[in-house]
Coordinates of C-alpha atoms in Angstrom, one line a residue:
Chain A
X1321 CA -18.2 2.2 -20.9
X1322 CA -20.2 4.4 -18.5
X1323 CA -21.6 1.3 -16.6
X1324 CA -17.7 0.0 -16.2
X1325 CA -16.6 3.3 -15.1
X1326 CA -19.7 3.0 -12.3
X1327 CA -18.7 -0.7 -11.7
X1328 CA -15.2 0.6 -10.9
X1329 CA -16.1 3.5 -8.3
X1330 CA -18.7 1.3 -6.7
X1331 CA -15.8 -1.4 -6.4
X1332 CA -13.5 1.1 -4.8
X1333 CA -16.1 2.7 -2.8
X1334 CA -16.6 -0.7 -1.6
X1335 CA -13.4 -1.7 -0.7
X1336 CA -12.8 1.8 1.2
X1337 CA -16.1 0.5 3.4
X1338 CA -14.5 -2.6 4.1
X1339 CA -11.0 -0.9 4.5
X1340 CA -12.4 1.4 7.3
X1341 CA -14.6 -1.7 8.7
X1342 CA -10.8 -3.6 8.9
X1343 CA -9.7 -0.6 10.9
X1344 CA -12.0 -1.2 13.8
X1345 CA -12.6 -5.1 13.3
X1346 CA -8.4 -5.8 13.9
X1347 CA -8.0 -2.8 16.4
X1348 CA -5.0 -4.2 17.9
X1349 CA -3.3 -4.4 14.3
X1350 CA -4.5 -1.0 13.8
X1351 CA -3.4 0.7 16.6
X1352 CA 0.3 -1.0 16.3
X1353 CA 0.8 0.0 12.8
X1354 CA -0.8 3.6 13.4
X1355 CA 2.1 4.2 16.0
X1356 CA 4.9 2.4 14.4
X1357 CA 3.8 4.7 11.5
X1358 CA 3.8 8.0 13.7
X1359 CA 7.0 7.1 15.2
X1360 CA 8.6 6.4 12.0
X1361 CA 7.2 9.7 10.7
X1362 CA 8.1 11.8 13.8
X1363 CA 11.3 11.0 13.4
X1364 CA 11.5 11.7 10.1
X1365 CA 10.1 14.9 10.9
X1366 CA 12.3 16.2 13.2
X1367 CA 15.4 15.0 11.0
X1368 CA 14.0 16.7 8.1
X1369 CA 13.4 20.1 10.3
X1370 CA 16.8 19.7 11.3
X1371 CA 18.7 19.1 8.1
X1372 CA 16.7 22.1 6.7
X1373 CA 17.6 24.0 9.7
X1374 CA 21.2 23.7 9.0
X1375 CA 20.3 24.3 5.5
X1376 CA 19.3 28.1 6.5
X1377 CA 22.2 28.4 8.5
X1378 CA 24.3 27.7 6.0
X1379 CA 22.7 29.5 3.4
X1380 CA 23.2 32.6 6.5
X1381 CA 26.8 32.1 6.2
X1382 CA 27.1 32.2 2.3
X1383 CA 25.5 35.2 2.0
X1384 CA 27.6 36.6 4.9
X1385 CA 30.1 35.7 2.4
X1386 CA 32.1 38.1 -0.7
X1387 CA 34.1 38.8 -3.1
X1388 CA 36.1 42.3 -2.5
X1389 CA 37.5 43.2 -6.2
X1390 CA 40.2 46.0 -6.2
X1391 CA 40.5 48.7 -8.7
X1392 CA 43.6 50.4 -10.1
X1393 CA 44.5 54.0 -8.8
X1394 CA 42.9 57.0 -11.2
X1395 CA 40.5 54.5 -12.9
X1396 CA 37.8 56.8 -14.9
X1397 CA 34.5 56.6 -12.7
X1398 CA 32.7 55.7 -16.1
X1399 CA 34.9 53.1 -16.5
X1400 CA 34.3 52.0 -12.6
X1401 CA 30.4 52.4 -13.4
X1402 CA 30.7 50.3 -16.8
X1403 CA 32.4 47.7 -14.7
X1404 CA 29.8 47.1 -12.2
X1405 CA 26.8 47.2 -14.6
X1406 CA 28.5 44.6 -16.3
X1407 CA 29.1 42.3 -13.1
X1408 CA 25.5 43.4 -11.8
X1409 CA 24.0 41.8 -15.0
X1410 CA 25.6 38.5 -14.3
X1411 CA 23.1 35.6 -13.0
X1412 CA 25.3 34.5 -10.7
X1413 CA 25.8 37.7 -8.7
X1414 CA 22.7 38.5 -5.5
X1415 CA 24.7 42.3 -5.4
X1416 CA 27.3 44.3 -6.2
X1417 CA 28.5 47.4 -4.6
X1418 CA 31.1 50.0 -5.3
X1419 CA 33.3 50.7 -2.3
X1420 CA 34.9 54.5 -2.5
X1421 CA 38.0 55.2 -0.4
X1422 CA 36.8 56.6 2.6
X1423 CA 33.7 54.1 3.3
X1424 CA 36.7 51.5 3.4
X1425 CA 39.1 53.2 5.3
X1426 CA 36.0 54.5 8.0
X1427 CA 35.1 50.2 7.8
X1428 CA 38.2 49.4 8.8
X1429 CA 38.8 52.1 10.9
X1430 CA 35.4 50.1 12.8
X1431 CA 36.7 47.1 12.5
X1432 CA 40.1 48.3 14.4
X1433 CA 38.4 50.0 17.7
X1434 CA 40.5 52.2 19.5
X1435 CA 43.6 51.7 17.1
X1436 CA 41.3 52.9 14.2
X1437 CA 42.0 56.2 15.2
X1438 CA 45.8 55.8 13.7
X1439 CA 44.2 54.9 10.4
X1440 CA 41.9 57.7 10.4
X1441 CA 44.5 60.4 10.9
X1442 CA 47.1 59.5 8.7
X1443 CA 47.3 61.9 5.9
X1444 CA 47.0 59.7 2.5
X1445 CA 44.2 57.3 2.3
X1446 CA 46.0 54.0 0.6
X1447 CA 43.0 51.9 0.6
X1448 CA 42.1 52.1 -3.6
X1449 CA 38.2 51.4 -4.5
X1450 CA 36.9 48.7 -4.8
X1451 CA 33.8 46.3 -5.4
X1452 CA 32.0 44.3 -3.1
X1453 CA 29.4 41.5 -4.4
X1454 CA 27.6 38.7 -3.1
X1455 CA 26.5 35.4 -5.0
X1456 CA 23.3 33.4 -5.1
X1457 CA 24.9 30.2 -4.8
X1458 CA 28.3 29.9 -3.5
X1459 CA 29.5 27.5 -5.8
X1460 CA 29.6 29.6 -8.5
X1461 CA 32.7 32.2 -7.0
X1462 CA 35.7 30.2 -8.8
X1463 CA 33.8 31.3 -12.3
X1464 CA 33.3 35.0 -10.9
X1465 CA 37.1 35.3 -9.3
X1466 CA 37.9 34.0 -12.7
X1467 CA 36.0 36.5 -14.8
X1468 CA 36.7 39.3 -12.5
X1469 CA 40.8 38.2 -13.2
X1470 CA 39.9 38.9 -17.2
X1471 CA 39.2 42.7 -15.8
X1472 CA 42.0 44.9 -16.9
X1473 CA 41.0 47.7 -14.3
X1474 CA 40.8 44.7 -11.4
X1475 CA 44.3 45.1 -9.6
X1476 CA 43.6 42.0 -6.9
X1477 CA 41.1 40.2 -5.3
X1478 CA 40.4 39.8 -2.0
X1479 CA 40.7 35.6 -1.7
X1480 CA 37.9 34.2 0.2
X1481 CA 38.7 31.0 -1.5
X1482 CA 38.9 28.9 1.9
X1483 CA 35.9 30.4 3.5
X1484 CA 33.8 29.8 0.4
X1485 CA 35.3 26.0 -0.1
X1486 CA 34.2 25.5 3.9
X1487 CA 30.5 26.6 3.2
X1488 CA 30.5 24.8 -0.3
X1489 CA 31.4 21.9 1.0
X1490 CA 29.3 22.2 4.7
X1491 CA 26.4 22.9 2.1
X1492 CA 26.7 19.7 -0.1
X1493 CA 27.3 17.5 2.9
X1494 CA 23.8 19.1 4.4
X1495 CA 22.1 18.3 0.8
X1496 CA 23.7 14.9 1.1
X1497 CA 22.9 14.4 4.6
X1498 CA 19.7 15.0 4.3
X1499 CA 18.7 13.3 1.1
X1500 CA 20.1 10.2 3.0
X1501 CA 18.0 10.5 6.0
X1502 CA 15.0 11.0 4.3
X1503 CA 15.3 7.9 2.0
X1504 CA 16.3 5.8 4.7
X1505 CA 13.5 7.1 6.9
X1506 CA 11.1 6.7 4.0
X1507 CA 12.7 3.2 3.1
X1508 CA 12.5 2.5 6.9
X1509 CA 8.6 3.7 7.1
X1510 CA 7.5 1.6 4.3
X1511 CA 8.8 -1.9 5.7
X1512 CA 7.6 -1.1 8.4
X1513 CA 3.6 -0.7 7.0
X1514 CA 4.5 -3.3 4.7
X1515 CA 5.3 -5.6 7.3
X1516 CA 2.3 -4.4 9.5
X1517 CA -0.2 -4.8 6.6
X1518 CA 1.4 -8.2 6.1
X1519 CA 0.0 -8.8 9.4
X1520 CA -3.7 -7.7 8.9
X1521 CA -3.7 -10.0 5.7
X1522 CA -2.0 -13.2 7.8
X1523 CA -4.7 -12.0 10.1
X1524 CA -7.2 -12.5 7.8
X1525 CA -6.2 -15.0 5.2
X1526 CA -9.1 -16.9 5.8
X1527 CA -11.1 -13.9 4.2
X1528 CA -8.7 -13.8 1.3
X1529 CA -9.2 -17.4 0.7
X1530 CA -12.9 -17.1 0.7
X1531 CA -12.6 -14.3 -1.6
X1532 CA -10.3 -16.4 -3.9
X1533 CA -12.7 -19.2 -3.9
X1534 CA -15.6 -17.1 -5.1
X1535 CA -13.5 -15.9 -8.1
X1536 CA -12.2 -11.9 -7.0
X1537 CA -9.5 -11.1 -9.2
X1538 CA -6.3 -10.1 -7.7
X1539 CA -6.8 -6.8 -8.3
X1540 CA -9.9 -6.5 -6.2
X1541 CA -9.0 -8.4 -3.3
X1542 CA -5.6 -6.0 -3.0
X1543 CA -7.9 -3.1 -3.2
X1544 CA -9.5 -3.0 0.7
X1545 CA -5.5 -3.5 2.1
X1546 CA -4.0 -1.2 -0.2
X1547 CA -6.6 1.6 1.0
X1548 CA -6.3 0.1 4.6
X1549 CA -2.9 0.6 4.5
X1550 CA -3.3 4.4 3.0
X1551 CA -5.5 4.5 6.0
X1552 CA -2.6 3.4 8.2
X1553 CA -0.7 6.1 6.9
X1554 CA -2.8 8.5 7.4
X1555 CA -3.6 8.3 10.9
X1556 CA -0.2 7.9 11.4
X1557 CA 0.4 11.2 9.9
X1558 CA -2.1 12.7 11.6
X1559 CA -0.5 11.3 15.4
X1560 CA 3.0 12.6 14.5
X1561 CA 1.5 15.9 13.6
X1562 CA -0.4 15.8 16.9
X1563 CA 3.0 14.7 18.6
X1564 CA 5.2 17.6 17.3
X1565 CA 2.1 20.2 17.6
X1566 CA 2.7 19.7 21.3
X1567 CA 6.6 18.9 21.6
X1568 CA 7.2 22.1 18.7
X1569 CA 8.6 24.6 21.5
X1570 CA 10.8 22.2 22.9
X1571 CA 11.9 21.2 19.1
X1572 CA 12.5 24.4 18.1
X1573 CA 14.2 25.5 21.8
X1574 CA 16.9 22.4 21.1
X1575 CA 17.2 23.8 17.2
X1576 CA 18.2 27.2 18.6
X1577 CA 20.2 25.7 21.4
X1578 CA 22.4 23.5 19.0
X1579 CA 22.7 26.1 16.6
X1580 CA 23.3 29.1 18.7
X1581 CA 27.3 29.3 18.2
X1582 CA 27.1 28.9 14.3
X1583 CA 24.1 31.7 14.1
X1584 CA 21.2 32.8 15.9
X1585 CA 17.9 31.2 14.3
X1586 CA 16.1 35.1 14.2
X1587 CA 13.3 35.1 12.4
X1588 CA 12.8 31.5 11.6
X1589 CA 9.9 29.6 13.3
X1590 CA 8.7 25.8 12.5
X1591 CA 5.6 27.0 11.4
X1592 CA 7.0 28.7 8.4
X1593 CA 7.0 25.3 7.0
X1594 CA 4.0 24.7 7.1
X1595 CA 4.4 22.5 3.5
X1596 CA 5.9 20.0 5.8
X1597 CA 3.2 19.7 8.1
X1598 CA 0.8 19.2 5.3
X1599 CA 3.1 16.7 3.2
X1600 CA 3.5 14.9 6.5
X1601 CA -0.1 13.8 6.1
X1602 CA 0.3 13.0 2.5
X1603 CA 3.6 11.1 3.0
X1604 CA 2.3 9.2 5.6
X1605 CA -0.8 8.2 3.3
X1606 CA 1.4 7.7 0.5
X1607 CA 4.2 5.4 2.5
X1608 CA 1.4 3.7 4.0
X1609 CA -0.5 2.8 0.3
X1610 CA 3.0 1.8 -0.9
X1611 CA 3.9 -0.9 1.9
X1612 CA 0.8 -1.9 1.4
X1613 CA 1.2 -2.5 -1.6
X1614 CA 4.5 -4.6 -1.4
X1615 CA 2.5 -6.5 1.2
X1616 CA -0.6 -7.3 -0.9
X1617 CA 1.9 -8.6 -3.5
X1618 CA 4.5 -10.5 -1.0
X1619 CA 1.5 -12.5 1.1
X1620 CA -1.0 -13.0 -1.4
X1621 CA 1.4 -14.8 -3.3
X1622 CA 1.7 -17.1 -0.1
X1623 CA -2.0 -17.3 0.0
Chain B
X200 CA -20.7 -30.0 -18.9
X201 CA -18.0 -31.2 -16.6
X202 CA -15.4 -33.7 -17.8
X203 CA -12.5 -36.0 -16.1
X204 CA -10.7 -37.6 -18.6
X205 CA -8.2 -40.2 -17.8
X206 CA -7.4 -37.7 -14.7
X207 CA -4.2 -39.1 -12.0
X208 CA -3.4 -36.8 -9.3
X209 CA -0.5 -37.3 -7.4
X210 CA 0.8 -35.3 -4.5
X211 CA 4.8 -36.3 -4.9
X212 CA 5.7 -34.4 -1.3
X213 CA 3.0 -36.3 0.2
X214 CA 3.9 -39.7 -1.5
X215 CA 0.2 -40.1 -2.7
X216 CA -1.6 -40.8 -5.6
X217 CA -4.7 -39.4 -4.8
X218 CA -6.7 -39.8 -8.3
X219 CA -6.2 -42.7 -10.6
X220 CA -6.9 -42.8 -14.4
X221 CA -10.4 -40.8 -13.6
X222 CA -12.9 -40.9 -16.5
X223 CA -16.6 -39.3 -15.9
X224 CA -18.7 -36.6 -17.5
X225 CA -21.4 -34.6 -15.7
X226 CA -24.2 -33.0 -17.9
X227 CA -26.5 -30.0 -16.7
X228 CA -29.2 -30.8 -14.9
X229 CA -27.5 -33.9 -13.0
X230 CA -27.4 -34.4 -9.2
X231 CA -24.5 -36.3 -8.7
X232 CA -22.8 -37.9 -5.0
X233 CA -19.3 -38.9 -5.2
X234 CA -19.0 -40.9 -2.2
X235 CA -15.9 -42.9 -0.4
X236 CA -14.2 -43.1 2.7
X237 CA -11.8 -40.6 4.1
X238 CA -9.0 -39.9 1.9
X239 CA -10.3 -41.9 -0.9
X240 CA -9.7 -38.7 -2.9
X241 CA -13.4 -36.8 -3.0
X242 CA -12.2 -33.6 -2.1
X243 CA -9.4 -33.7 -4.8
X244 CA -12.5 -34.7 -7.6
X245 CA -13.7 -31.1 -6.6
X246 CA -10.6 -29.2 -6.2
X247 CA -9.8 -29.8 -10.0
X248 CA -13.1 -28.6 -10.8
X249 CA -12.7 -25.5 -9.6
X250 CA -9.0 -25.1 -10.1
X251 CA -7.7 -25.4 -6.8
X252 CA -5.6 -28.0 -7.9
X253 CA -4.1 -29.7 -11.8
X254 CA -3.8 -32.4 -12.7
X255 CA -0.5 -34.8 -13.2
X256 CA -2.1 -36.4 -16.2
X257 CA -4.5 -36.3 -18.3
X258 CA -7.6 -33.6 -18.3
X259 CA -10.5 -31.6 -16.7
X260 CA -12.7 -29.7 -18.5
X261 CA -15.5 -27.3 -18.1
X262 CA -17.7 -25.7 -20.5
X263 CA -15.1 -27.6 -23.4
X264 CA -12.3 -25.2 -21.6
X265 CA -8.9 -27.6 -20.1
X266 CA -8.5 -26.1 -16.9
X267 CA -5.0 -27.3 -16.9
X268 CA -4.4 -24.3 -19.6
X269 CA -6.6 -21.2 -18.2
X270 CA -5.1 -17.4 -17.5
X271 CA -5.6 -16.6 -13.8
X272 CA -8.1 -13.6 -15.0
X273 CA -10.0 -17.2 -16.3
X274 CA -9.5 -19.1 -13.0
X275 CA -11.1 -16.4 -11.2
X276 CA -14.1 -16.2 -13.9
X277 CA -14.5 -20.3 -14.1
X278 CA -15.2 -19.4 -9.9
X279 CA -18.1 -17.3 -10.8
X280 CA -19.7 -19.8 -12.5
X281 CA -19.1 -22.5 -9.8
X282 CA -20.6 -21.9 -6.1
X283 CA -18.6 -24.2 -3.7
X284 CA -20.1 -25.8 -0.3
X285 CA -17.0 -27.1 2.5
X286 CA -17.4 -29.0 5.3
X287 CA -15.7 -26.6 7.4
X288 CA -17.7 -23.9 6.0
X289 CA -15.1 -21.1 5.9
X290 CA -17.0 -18.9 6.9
X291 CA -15.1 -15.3 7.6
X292 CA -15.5 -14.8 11.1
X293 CA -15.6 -11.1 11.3
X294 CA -18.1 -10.4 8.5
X295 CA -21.4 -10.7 9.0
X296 CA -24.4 -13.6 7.7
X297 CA -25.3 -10.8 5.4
X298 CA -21.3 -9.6 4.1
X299 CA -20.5 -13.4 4.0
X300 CA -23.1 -13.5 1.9
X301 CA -22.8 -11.0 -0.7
X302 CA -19.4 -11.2 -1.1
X303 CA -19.7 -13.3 -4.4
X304 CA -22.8 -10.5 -5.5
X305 CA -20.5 -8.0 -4.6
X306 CA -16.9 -9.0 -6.2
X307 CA -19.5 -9.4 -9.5
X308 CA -20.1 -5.7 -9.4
X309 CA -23.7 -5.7 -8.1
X310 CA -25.1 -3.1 -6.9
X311 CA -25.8 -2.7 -3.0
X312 CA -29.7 -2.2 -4.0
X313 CA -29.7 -5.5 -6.0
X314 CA -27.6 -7.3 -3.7
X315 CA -30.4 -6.3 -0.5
X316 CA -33.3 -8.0 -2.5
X317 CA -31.1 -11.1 -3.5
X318 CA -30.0 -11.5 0.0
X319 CA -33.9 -11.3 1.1
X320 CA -34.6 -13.8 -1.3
X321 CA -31.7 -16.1 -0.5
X322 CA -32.4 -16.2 3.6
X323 CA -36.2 -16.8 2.7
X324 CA -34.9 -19.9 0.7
X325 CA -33.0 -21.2 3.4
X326 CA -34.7 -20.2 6.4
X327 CA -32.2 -17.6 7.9
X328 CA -34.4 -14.6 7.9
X329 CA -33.4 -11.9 11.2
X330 CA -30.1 -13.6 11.0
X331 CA -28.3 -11.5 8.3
X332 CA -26.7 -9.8 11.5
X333 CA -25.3 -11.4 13.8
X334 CA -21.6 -13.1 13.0
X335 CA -21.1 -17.1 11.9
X336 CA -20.0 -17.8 15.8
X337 CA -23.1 -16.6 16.9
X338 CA -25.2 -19.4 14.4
X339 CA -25.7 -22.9 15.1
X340 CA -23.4 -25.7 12.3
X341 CA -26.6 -25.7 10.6
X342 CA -27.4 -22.5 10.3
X343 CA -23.7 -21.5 9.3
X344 CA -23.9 -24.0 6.6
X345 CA -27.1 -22.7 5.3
X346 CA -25.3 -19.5 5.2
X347 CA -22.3 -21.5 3.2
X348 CA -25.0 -22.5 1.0
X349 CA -26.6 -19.0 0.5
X350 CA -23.1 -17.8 -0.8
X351 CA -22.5 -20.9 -2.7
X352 CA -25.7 -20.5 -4.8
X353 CA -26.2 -16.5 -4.5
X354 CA -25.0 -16.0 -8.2
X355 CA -27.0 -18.8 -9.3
X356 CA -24.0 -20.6 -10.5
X357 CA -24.3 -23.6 -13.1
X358 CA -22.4 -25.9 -11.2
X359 CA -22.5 -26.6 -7.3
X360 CA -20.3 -28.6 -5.7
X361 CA -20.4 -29.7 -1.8
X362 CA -17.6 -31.7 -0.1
X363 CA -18.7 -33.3 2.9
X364 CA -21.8 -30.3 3.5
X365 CA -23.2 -32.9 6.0
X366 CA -20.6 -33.8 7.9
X367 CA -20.4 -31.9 11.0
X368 CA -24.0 -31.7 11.7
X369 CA -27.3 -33.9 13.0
X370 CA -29.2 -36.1 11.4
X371 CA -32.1 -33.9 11.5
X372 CA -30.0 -31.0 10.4
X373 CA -28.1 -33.5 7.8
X374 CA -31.8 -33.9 6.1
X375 CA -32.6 -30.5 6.2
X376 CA -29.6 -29.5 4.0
X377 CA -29.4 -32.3 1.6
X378 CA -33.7 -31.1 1.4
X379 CA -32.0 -27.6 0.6
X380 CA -29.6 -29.1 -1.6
X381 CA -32.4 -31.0 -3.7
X382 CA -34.6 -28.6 -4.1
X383 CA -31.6 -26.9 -5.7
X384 CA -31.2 -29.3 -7.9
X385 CA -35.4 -29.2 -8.7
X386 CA -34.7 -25.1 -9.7
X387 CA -32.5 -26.8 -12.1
X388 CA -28.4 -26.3 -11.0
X389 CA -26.1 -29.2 -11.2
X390 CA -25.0 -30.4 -8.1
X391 CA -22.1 -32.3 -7.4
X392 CA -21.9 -33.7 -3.5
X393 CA -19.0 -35.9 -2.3
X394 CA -19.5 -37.4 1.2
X395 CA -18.9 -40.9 3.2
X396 CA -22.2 -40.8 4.5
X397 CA -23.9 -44.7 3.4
X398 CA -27.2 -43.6 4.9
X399 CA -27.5 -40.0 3.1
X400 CA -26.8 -41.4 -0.6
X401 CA -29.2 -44.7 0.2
X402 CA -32.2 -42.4 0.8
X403 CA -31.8 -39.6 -1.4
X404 CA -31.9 -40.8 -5.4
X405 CA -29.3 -39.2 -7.5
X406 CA -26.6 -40.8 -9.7
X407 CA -23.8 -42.4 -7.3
X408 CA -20.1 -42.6 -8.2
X409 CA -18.2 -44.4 -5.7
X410 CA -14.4 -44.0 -5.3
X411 CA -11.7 -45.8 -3.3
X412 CA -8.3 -45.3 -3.3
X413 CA -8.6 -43.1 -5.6
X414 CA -10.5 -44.9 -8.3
X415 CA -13.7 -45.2 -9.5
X416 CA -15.1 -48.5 -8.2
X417 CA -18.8 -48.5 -9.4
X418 CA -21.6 -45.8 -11.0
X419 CA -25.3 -46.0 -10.8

């Protein structure tokens, strides 16, 4: 068992030598596929930065975004303060906030400018208090409207109902957006090696024949593309990350140019994400193995 | 060790019946020439013995195993027991005497310490010592054949078989691998060499099978 297990990393060990000896030996092959790859994953990249961008803006908006509850004149404040703890405990609510009288009527007052004034002297407050609360997810303010409707002491609610549809709907079409783009990107990316590796094997089918003819199994002769093509990948990564390392100002100056109307970026910076540099390094190797893989399996067959 | 029995081969896109009702048997030990003309069907004799082809009817065997009926995981092990000489060589261009070479040692899991002695051993036998190196396009035709040879017989297979190994080369060089070849056959492998060359299978004694049109037309 141990001596298989030995036989097994000195195969792969093997086939990694001769992977990295492929790299140099076809360096025309090599060079074509590591910048089809970087291309492929540069743009992927930047879609990816941008479809999260827009992610963050609209997760900005929805929690710009709530419900105003009203309560009934002379409500108890116990019965105000057993209200909120009981919305407060709900998973679906971020905050919740009681509203008196005056802050609302000194907000609007704010709101209003100069004509606030008028508001501010008149001699009966009409505003009644209420309760303001946000939502971790935006989707779930039909259930909340709904409960808060079940609330005796609840005299109306402040409808938001367009606004939150517009962001619900904004957000999906982000999630599906970018779901799309990625797969298609990915799908694009592996073809693309798998096509490339296809070409290093054509290249040297006269190697796989010779390896045939002295009895490899399958298995071993797929090994040295399979990790050449992981080796595609991976300096392919490593290219795109060089690329956006030295284009990332201009990226992120074009983010905050397209985005400036719907909300100012603040804080964010591309480097936050650092996840995605790293997994764009890791995709690439991963992309690369897998078209590789289809490769080994489409040509050898024609071999 | 080897058997054709009642073997026909035909290619039906090519509209030729390369084999016809084969029958012969080769026992360990034996040095063997198949000779015949061009496209008398030699090099199809060898493909079936290692699998590279089937045939239409009737059977080839090796070791008592049909050929016709092995797994591919058994096509690949029947080709570790068989070393196999071309007249082209195919050589791989971009690996080395010494990677050419050991690529047999190596897909049979040997170790790169083992496979270093073999190889010093194999290029002292025949005679391409300082040349483990340099690439096949830097090696005369009879030196890249020795180097065919060294990976044919690097495993010490039981069975070799050549097609054509002489056929590109000299007659001085011609001598000096069928002399490599025999004294093969003296360590004790089975040899198996199909070639046209008249002059080659006159000199050197060995049983003779000679094939046209894809039948056997006489055996000594």
């Amino acid at each position: 068992m141990k001596d298989n297990h030995l036989l097994l990393i000195t195969g792969w060990l093997r086939a990694f030598k001769q992977a990295t000896k492929g790299l140099y030996r076809n360096i025309y092959v090599t060079l074509a596929a590591t910048f089809s790859i970087a291309i492929a994953l540069t743009v992927l990249f930047v879609s990816v930065v941008t479809i999260l961008v827009f992610r963050e803006v609209v997760y900005h908006l929805q929690s710009q975004i709530s419900i105003v509850a009203y309560i009934e004149k002379n409500t108890l404040e116990e019965a105000m303060d057993g209200m909120l703890d009981f919305i407060k405990k709900r998973p679906e609510v971020k905050s919740a906030e009681l509203i008196t009288p005056q802050e609302a009527l000194n907000q609007l007052a704010a709101v209003l400018g100069e004509e606030g004034a008028i508001i501010l002297s008149l001699d009966e407050n009409p505003i009644p208090y209420s309760v303001e609360i946000t939502l971790n997810y935006l989707e779930d303010a039909p259930k909340i409207i709904t409960l808060l409707r079940e609330i005796p002491i609840i005299t109306e609610i402040l409808n938001m109902g367009e606004a939150i549809s517009r962001v619900s709907n904004l957000l999906s079409m982000v999630r599906l957006i970018g779901g799309l783009v990625f797969t298609l990107f990915t799908i694009f990316a592996t073809i693309l090696i798998s096509l490339t590796v296809g070409l290093a094997i054509r290249n040297r089918k006269e190697e796989v024949l010779v390896m045939y003819l002295v009895g490899a199994p399958p298995g071993y002769i797929k090994r040295p593309f399979i990790l050449e093509g992981l080796l595609y990948g991976f300096l392919g990564g490593a290219v795109a990350l060089t690329i956006l390392i030295i284009f990332h100002p201009t990226l992120k100056k074009f983010l905050h140019d397209m985005l400036r109307l719907l909300n100012p970026l603040g804080n964010f910076a591309l480097g936050n994400w650092w996840y995605l540099w790293v997994s764009l390094i890791i995709i690439g190797a991963f992309i690369g193995a897998l078209g590789a893989l289809f490769a080994t399996q489409r040509y050898l067959r024609e071999a | 060790m080897l058997t054709y029995h009642h073997v026909t081969k035909v290619y039906p896109s090519r509209r030729v019946v390369a084999l016809r009702d084969i029958n012969i048997n080769i026992d360990e030990g034996e040095f063997i020439y198949i000779h015949g003309h061009t496209g008398s069907g030699k090099t199809t004799l060898l493909e079936l013995a290692y699998r590279a082809q089937t045939p239409t009817f009737g059977t080839v065997s090796f070791k008592g195993k049909n050929l016709s009926k092995i797994s591919y995981d058994e096509i690949a092990s029947l080709r570790r027991q068989i070393g196999v000489i071309f007249q082209d060589f195919r050589l791989v261009p971009y690996r080395t005497v010494a990677e050419n070479v050991s690529l047999p040692l190596e897909v049979l899991g040997w170790s790169d310490n083992d496979i270093k002695y073999r190889l010093a051993e194999l290029f002292e036998l025949v005679d391409l010592k300082n040349k483990g190196d340099l690439f096949p396009n830097e090696l005369s035709g009879g030196e890249q054949q020795r180097v065919a040879i060294s990976r044919a017989i690097a495993f010490e297979p039981y069975l070799i078989l050549a097609d054509e190994p002489t056929a590109n080369l000299d007659s001085e060089t011609t001598h000096a691998i069928i002399d490599l070849l025999e004294m093969l056959h003296r360590k004790g492998m089975t040899l198996v060499v199909a070639t046209h060359n008249e002059e080659l299978v006159k000199k050197i004694p060995g049983r003779v099978i000679r094939i046209k049109e894809g039948r056997v037309i006489s055996e000594r």
